Amino acid sequence: AMRPAIDDALLDTENFWLTLLVTARSLTFFLFGILLAKHRKALCQVLSRYSTKYKYILGFFCLFIFCLPHFPEETLPEGIAAGIILILVLTQPRLQQLLTTYWLAWLGRISFSLYLLHLPVYFVTFHFLLGLLTFGPTLAIAIATALATAALMQRWVEAPAQALGHRLTRPPNPI
């Protein structure tokens, strides 16, 4: 979470330069992801030269980075650690097998819709149910509702939009 001073500055519509700076910093992660996708085979070859023991040590170190306190100016190490974990998974068949189980594949399929919907669903659920139920049941209902809503949105909005995008960007058939 951001510090209150930064939150207030980002909400200030007249502070264009700070907002632009924060947006530009976020774009570095998209660029990093693009480079990672483009060069993943070469990166996997580099990591495949190391022993499994070394890869696990590196993976645990990256997970440790995620356990450190998160501050806006310290997100670069987390981004690098996430990229290393992705490459490690690509070099470990056992991890790939674990990540291709039905439920994790389903969660990956709905992840974008879940990303878009989880906060509004949580806010609405907690607003209406927290006084009637205790925290635990309210949280369980919020999670179940967010997953169900994301699954519906993925099926009825996201998938058709992706199919339309593929049709519109398909090269024309030669005559």
PDB file of C-alpha atoms in Angstrom:
ATOM      1  CA  ALA A   1       0.000   0.000   0.000  1.00  0.00           C
ATOM      2  CA  MET A   2       1.153   3.510  -0.732  1.00  0.00           C
ATOM      3  CA  ARG A   3       1.938   6.016   1.965  1.00  0.00           C
ATOM      4  CA  PRO A   4      -0.852   8.556   2.682  1.00  0.00           C
ATOM      5  CA  ALA A   5       1.168  11.511   1.322  1.00  0.00           C
ATOM      6  CA  ILE A   6       1.613   9.764  -2.010  1.00  0.00           C
ATOM      7  CA  ASP A   7      -2.040   8.634  -2.053  1.00  0.00           C
ATOM      8  CA  ASP A   8      -3.167  12.240  -1.488  1.00  0.00           C
ATOM      9  CA  ALA A   9      -0.820  13.528  -4.194  1.00  0.00           C
ATOM     10  CA  LEU A  10      -2.122  10.977  -6.708  1.00  0.00           C
ATOM     11  CA  LEU A  11      -5.696  11.995  -5.981  1.00  0.00           C
ATOM     12  CA  ASP A  12      -4.761  15.639  -6.619  1.00  0.00           C
ATOM     13  CA  THR A  13      -5.744  16.109 -10.267  1.00  0.00           C
ATOM     14  CA  GLU A  14      -3.502  19.154 -10.544  1.00  0.00           C
ATOM     15  CA  ASN A  15      -0.390  17.125  -9.731  1.00  0.00           C
ATOM     16  CA  PHE A  16       0.075  15.922 -13.296  1.00  0.00           C
ATOM     17  CA  TRP A  17       3.828  15.319 -13.106  1.00  0.00           C
ATOM     18  CA  LEU A  18       3.680  13.037 -10.084  1.00  0.00           C
ATOM     19  CA  THR A  19       0.902  11.018 -11.675  1.00  0.00           C
ATOM     20  CA  LEU A  20       2.911  10.788 -14.891  1.00  0.00           C
ATOM     21  CA  LEU A  21       5.986   9.658 -12.948  1.00  0.00           C
ATOM     22  CA  VAL A  22       4.071   6.923 -11.124  1.00  0.00           C
ATOM     23  CA  THR A  23       2.534   5.750 -14.413  1.00  0.00           C
ATOM     24  CA  ALA A  24       5.948   5.699 -16.115  1.00  0.00           C
ATOM     25  CA  ARG A  25       7.376   3.674 -13.242  1.00  0.00           C
ATOM     26  CA  SER A  26       4.550   1.161 -13.632  1.00  0.00           C
ATOM     27  CA  LEU A  27       5.256   0.908 -17.359  1.00  0.00           C
ATOM     28  CA  THR A  28       8.744  -0.413 -16.583  1.00  0.00           C
ATOM     29  CA  PHE A  29       7.126  -3.612 -15.318  1.00  0.00           C
ATOM     30  CA  PHE A  30       5.202  -4.049 -18.569  1.00  0.00           C
ATOM     31  CA  LEU A  31       8.407  -3.515 -20.531  1.00  0.00           C
ATOM     32  CA  PHE A  32      10.215  -5.964 -18.260  1.00  0.00           C
ATOM     33  CA  GLY A  33       7.462  -8.531 -18.913  1.00  0.00           C
ATOM     34  CA  ILE A  34       7.719  -8.003 -22.663  1.00  0.00           C
ATOM     35  CA  LEU A  35      11.495  -8.491 -22.572  1.00  0.00           C
ATOM     36  CA  LEU A  36      11.081 -11.542 -20.364  1.00  0.00           C
ATOM     37  CA  ALA A  37       8.600 -13.090 -22.808  1.00  0.00           C
ATOM     38  CA  LYS A  38      10.781 -12.277 -25.808  1.00  0.00           C
ATOM     39  CA  HIS A  39      13.993 -13.698 -24.317  1.00  0.00           C
ATOM     40  CA  ARG A  40      12.543 -16.496 -22.193  1.00  0.00           C
ATOM     41  CA  LYS A  41      14.244 -19.300 -24.147  1.00  0.00           C
ATOM     42  CA  ALA A  42      17.692 -17.752 -23.742  1.00  0.00           C
ATOM     43  CA  LEU A  43      17.031 -17.060 -20.049  1.00  0.00           C
ATOM     44  CA  CYS A  44      15.854 -20.641 -19.533  1.00  0.00           C
ATOM     45  CA  GLN A  45      19.042 -21.901 -21.188  1.00  0.00           C
ATOM     46  CA  VAL A  46      21.145 -19.832 -18.800  1.00  0.00           C
ATOM     47  CA  LEU A  47      19.274 -21.128 -15.747  1.00  0.00           C
ATOM     48  CA  SER A  48      19.249 -24.722 -17.004  1.00  0.00           C
ATOM     49  CA  ARG A  49      23.051 -24.799 -16.620  1.00  0.00           C
ATOM     50  CA  TYR A  50      22.671 -24.599 -12.834  1.00  0.00           C
ATOM     51  CA  SER A  51      21.824 -27.440 -10.463  1.00  0.00           C
ATOM     52  CA  THR A  52      18.317 -27.972  -9.143  1.00  0.00           C
ATOM     53  CA  LYS A  53      19.594 -27.162  -5.646  1.00  0.00           C
ATOM     54  CA  TYR A  54      20.844 -23.757  -6.817  1.00  0.00           C
ATOM     55  CA  LYS A  55      17.524 -23.060  -8.555  1.00  0.00           C
ATOM     56  CA  TYR A  56      15.578 -23.829  -5.382  1.00  0.00           C
ATOM     57  CA  ILE A  57      17.859 -21.574  -3.331  1.00  0.00           C
ATOM     58  CA  LEU A  58      17.351 -18.798  -5.887  1.00  0.00           C
ATOM     59  CA  GLY A  59      13.581 -19.398  -5.855  1.00  0.00           C
ATOM     60  CA  PHE A  60      13.384 -19.240  -2.057  1.00  0.00           C
ATOM     61  CA  PHE A  61      15.452 -16.063  -2.073  1.00  0.00           C
ATOM     62  CA  CYS A  62      12.995 -14.514  -4.534  1.00  0.00           C
ATOM     63  CA  LEU A  63      10.067 -15.584  -2.356  1.00  0.00           C
ATOM     64  CA  PHE A  64      11.851 -14.021   0.626  1.00  0.00           C
ATOM     65  CA  ILE A  65      11.941 -10.716  -1.294  1.00  0.00           C
ATOM     66  CA  PHE A  66       8.130 -10.862  -1.456  1.00  0.00           C
ATOM     67  CA  CYS A  67       8.008 -11.187   2.353  1.00  0.00           C
ATOM     68  CA  LEU A  68       9.865  -7.907   2.852  1.00  0.00           C
ATOM     69  CA  PRO A  69       7.859  -4.735   3.542  1.00  0.00           C
ATOM     70  CA  HIS A  70       6.508  -3.199   0.336  1.00  0.00           C
ATOM     71  CA  PHE A  71       7.087   0.470  -0.368  1.00  0.00           C
ATOM     72  CA  PRO A  72       6.482   2.277  -3.671  1.00  0.00           C
ATOM     73  CA  GLU A  73      10.159   2.963  -4.286  1.00  0.00           C
ATOM     74  CA  GLU A  74      11.106  -0.649  -3.567  1.00  0.00           C
ATOM     75  CA  THR A  75       9.056  -2.429  -6.197  1.00  0.00           C
ATOM     76  CA  LEU A  76      11.913  -3.071  -8.639  1.00  0.00           C
ATOM     77  CA  PRO A  77      13.409  -5.934  -6.571  1.00  0.00           C
ATOM     78  CA  GLU A  78       9.981  -7.550  -6.393  1.00  0.00           C
ATOM     79  CA  GLY A  79       9.543  -7.252 -10.152  1.00  0.00           C
ATOM     80  CA  ILE A  80      12.937  -8.826 -10.798  1.00  0.00           C
ATOM     81  CA  ALA A  81      12.177 -11.583  -8.285  1.00  0.00           C
ATOM     82  CA  ALA A  82       8.841 -12.302 -10.015  1.00  0.00           C
ATOM     83  CA  GLY A  83      10.621 -12.538 -13.380  1.00  0.00           C
ATOM     84  CA  ILE A  84      13.206 -14.938 -11.963  1.00  0.00           C
ATOM     85  CA  ILE A  85      10.455 -17.099 -10.479  1.00  0.00           C
ATOM     86  CA  LEU A  86       8.718 -17.237 -13.873  1.00  0.00           C
ATOM     87  CA  ILE A  87      11.916 -18.383 -15.577  1.00  0.00           C
ATOM     88  CA  LEU A  88      12.567 -20.911 -12.780  1.00  0.00           C
ATOM     89  CA  VAL A  89       9.103 -22.383 -13.293  1.00  0.00           C
ATOM     90  CA  LEU A  90       9.810 -22.706 -17.027  1.00  0.00           C
ATOM     91  CA  THR A  91      12.958 -24.732 -16.257  1.00  0.00           C
ATOM     92  CA  GLN A  92      11.318 -27.077 -13.722  1.00  0.00           C
ATOM     93  CA  PRO A  93       8.939 -29.680 -15.197  1.00  0.00           C
ATOM     94  CA  ARG A  94       7.552 -30.562 -11.720  1.00  0.00           C
ATOM     95  CA  LEU A  95       6.541 -26.945 -11.104  1.00  0.00           C
ATOM     96  CA  GLN A  96       5.042 -26.699 -14.582  1.00  0.00           C
ATOM     97  CA  GLN A  97       3.016 -29.834 -13.875  1.00  0.00           C
ATOM     98  CA  LEU A  98       1.773 -28.385 -10.582  1.00  0.00           C
ATOM     99  CA  LEU A  99       0.769 -25.108 -12.267  1.00  0.00           C
ATOM    100  CA  THR A 100      -1.179 -26.886 -15.008  1.00  0.00           C
ATOM    101  CA  THR A 101      -3.616 -28.583 -12.642  1.00  0.00           C
ATOM    102  CA  TYR A 102      -7.249 -27.907 -13.501  1.00  0.00           C
ATOM    103  CA  TRP A 103      -7.967 -25.455 -10.668  1.00  0.00           C
ATOM    104  CA  LEU A 104      -4.818 -23.386 -11.121  1.00  0.00           C
ATOM    105  CA  ALA A 105      -5.350 -23.290 -14.911  1.00  0.00           C
ATOM    106  CA  TRP A 106      -8.938 -22.136 -14.284  1.00  0.00           C
ATOM    107  CA  LEU A 107      -7.720 -19.471 -11.858  1.00  0.00           C
ATOM    108  CA  GLY A 108      -5.217 -18.302 -14.484  1.00  0.00           C
ATOM    109  CA  ARG A 109      -7.952 -18.151 -17.099  1.00  0.00           C
ATOM    110  CA  ILE A 110     -10.184 -15.924 -14.948  1.00  0.00           C
ATOM    111  CA  SER A 111      -7.315 -13.918 -13.410  1.00  0.00           C
ATOM    112  CA  PHE A 112      -7.784 -10.757 -15.490  1.00  0.00           C
ATOM    113  CA  SER A 113     -11.513 -10.614 -14.765  1.00  0.00           C
ATOM    114  CA  LEU A 114     -10.789 -11.373 -11.101  1.00  0.00           C
ATOM    115  CA  TYR A 115      -8.231  -8.559 -11.032  1.00  0.00           C
ATOM    116  CA  LEU A 116     -10.835  -6.129 -12.390  1.00  0.00           C
ATOM    117  CA  LEU A 117     -13.723  -7.248 -10.192  1.00  0.00           C
ATOM    118  CA  HIS A 118     -12.353  -8.337  -6.828  1.00  0.00           C
ATOM    119  CA  LEU A 119     -12.286  -4.928  -5.106  1.00  0.00           C
ATOM    120  CA  PRO A 120     -15.796  -3.805  -6.115  1.00  0.00           C
ATOM    121  CA  VAL A 121     -17.173  -7.229  -5.125  1.00  0.00           C
ATOM    122  CA  TYR A 122     -15.358  -7.108  -1.776  1.00  0.00           C
ATOM    123  CA  PHE A 123     -16.531  -3.569  -1.053  1.00  0.00           C
ATOM    124  CA  VAL A 124     -20.165  -4.366  -1.826  1.00  0.00           C
ATOM    125  CA  THR A 125     -20.095  -7.676   0.052  1.00  0.00           C
ATOM    126  CA  PHE A 126     -18.507  -6.186   3.155  1.00  0.00           C
ATOM    127  CA  HIS A 127     -20.767  -3.137   3.040  1.00  0.00           C
ATOM    128  CA  PHE A 128     -23.946  -5.205   3.084  1.00  0.00           C
ATOM    129  CA  LEU A 129     -22.953  -8.303   5.085  1.00  0.00           C
ATOM    130  CA  LEU A 130     -20.368  -7.337   7.687  1.00  0.00           C
ATOM    131  CA  GLY A 131     -22.974  -6.104  10.179  1.00  0.00           C
ATOM    132  CA  LEU A 132     -25.127  -9.198   9.676  1.00  0.00           C
ATOM    133  CA  LEU A 133     -22.288 -11.765   9.714  1.00  0.00           C
ATOM    134  CA  THR A 134     -18.881 -11.939  11.349  1.00  0.00           C
ATOM    135  CA  PHE A 135     -15.688 -11.283   9.390  1.00  0.00           C
ATOM    136  CA  GLY A 136     -14.905 -14.921   8.462  1.00  0.00           C
ATOM    137  CA  PRO A 137     -18.205 -15.798   6.756  1.00  0.00           C
ATOM    138  CA  THR A 138     -18.320 -12.379   5.099  1.00  0.00           C
ATOM    139  CA  LEU A 139     -14.825 -12.903   3.683  1.00  0.00           C
ATOM    140  CA  ALA A 140     -15.728 -16.404   2.459  1.00  0.00           C
ATOM    141  CA  ILE A 141     -18.829 -15.052   0.689  1.00  0.00           C
ATOM    142  CA  ALA A 142     -16.798 -12.184  -0.802  1.00  0.00           C
ATOM    143  CA  ILE A 143     -14.152 -14.567  -2.181  1.00  0.00           C
ATOM    144  CA  ALA A 144     -16.747 -16.991  -3.584  1.00  0.00           C
ATOM    145  CA  THR A 145     -18.705 -14.125  -5.138  1.00  0.00           C
ATOM    146  CA  ALA A 146     -15.558 -12.599  -6.669  1.00  0.00           C
ATOM    147  CA  LEU A 147     -14.541 -15.960  -8.179  1.00  0.00           C
ATOM    148  CA  ALA A 148     -18.037 -16.627  -9.543  1.00  0.00           C
ATOM    149  CA  THR A 149     -18.382 -13.107 -10.942  1.00  0.00           C
ATOM    150  CA  ALA A 150     -14.949 -13.300 -12.558  1.00  0.00           C
ATOM    151  CA  ALA A 151     -15.792 -16.678 -14.129  1.00  0.00           C
ATOM    152  CA  LEU A 152     -18.998 -15.250 -15.581  1.00  0.00           C
ATOM    153  CA  MET A 153     -17.233 -12.130 -16.872  1.00  0.00           C
ATOM    154  CA  GLN A 154     -14.454 -14.213 -18.422  1.00  0.00           C
ATOM    155  CA  ARG A 155     -16.965 -16.432 -20.206  1.00  0.00           C
ATOM    156  CA  TRP A 156     -19.460 -13.805 -21.361  1.00  0.00           C
ATOM    157  CA  VAL A 157     -17.310 -10.673 -21.829  1.00  0.00           C
ATOM    158  CA  GLU A 158     -13.578 -11.399 -21.933  1.00  0.00           C
ATOM    159  CA  ALA A 159     -13.564 -14.537 -24.127  1.00  0.00           C
ATOM    160  CA  PRO A 160     -15.950 -13.063 -26.773  1.00  0.00           C
ATOM    161  CA  ALA A 161     -13.940  -9.811 -26.811  1.00  0.00           C
ATOM    162  CA  GLN A 162     -10.710 -11.770 -27.331  1.00  0.00           C
ATOM    163  CA  ALA A 163     -12.310 -13.812 -30.132  1.00  0.00           C
ATOM    164  CA  LEU A 164     -13.508 -10.606 -31.809  1.00  0.00           C
ATOM    165  CA  GLY A 165     -10.034  -9.110 -31.470  1.00  0.00           C
ATOM    166  CA  HIS A 166      -8.510 -12.186 -33.132  1.00  0.00           C
ATOM    167  CA  ARG A 167     -11.024 -12.017 -35.987  1.00  0.00           C
ATOM    168  CA  LEU A 168     -10.442  -8.294 -36.529  1.00  0.00           C
ATOM    169  CA  THR A 169      -6.644  -8.620 -36.544  1.00  0.00           C
ATOM    170  CA  ARG A 170      -6.442 -11.767 -38.665  1.00  0.00           C
ATOM    171  CA  PRO A 171      -4.659 -11.143 -41.952  1.00  0.00           C
ATOM    172  CA  PRO A 172      -6.986 -11.110 -44.957  1.00  0.00           C
ATOM    173  CA  ASN A 173      -7.242 -14.301 -47.020  1.00  0.00           C
ATOM    174  CA  PRO A 174      -5.292 -14.063 -50.272  1.00  0.00           C
ATOM    175  CA  ILE A 175      -7.390 -14.425 -53.398  1.00  0.00           C
TER     176      ILE A 175
END
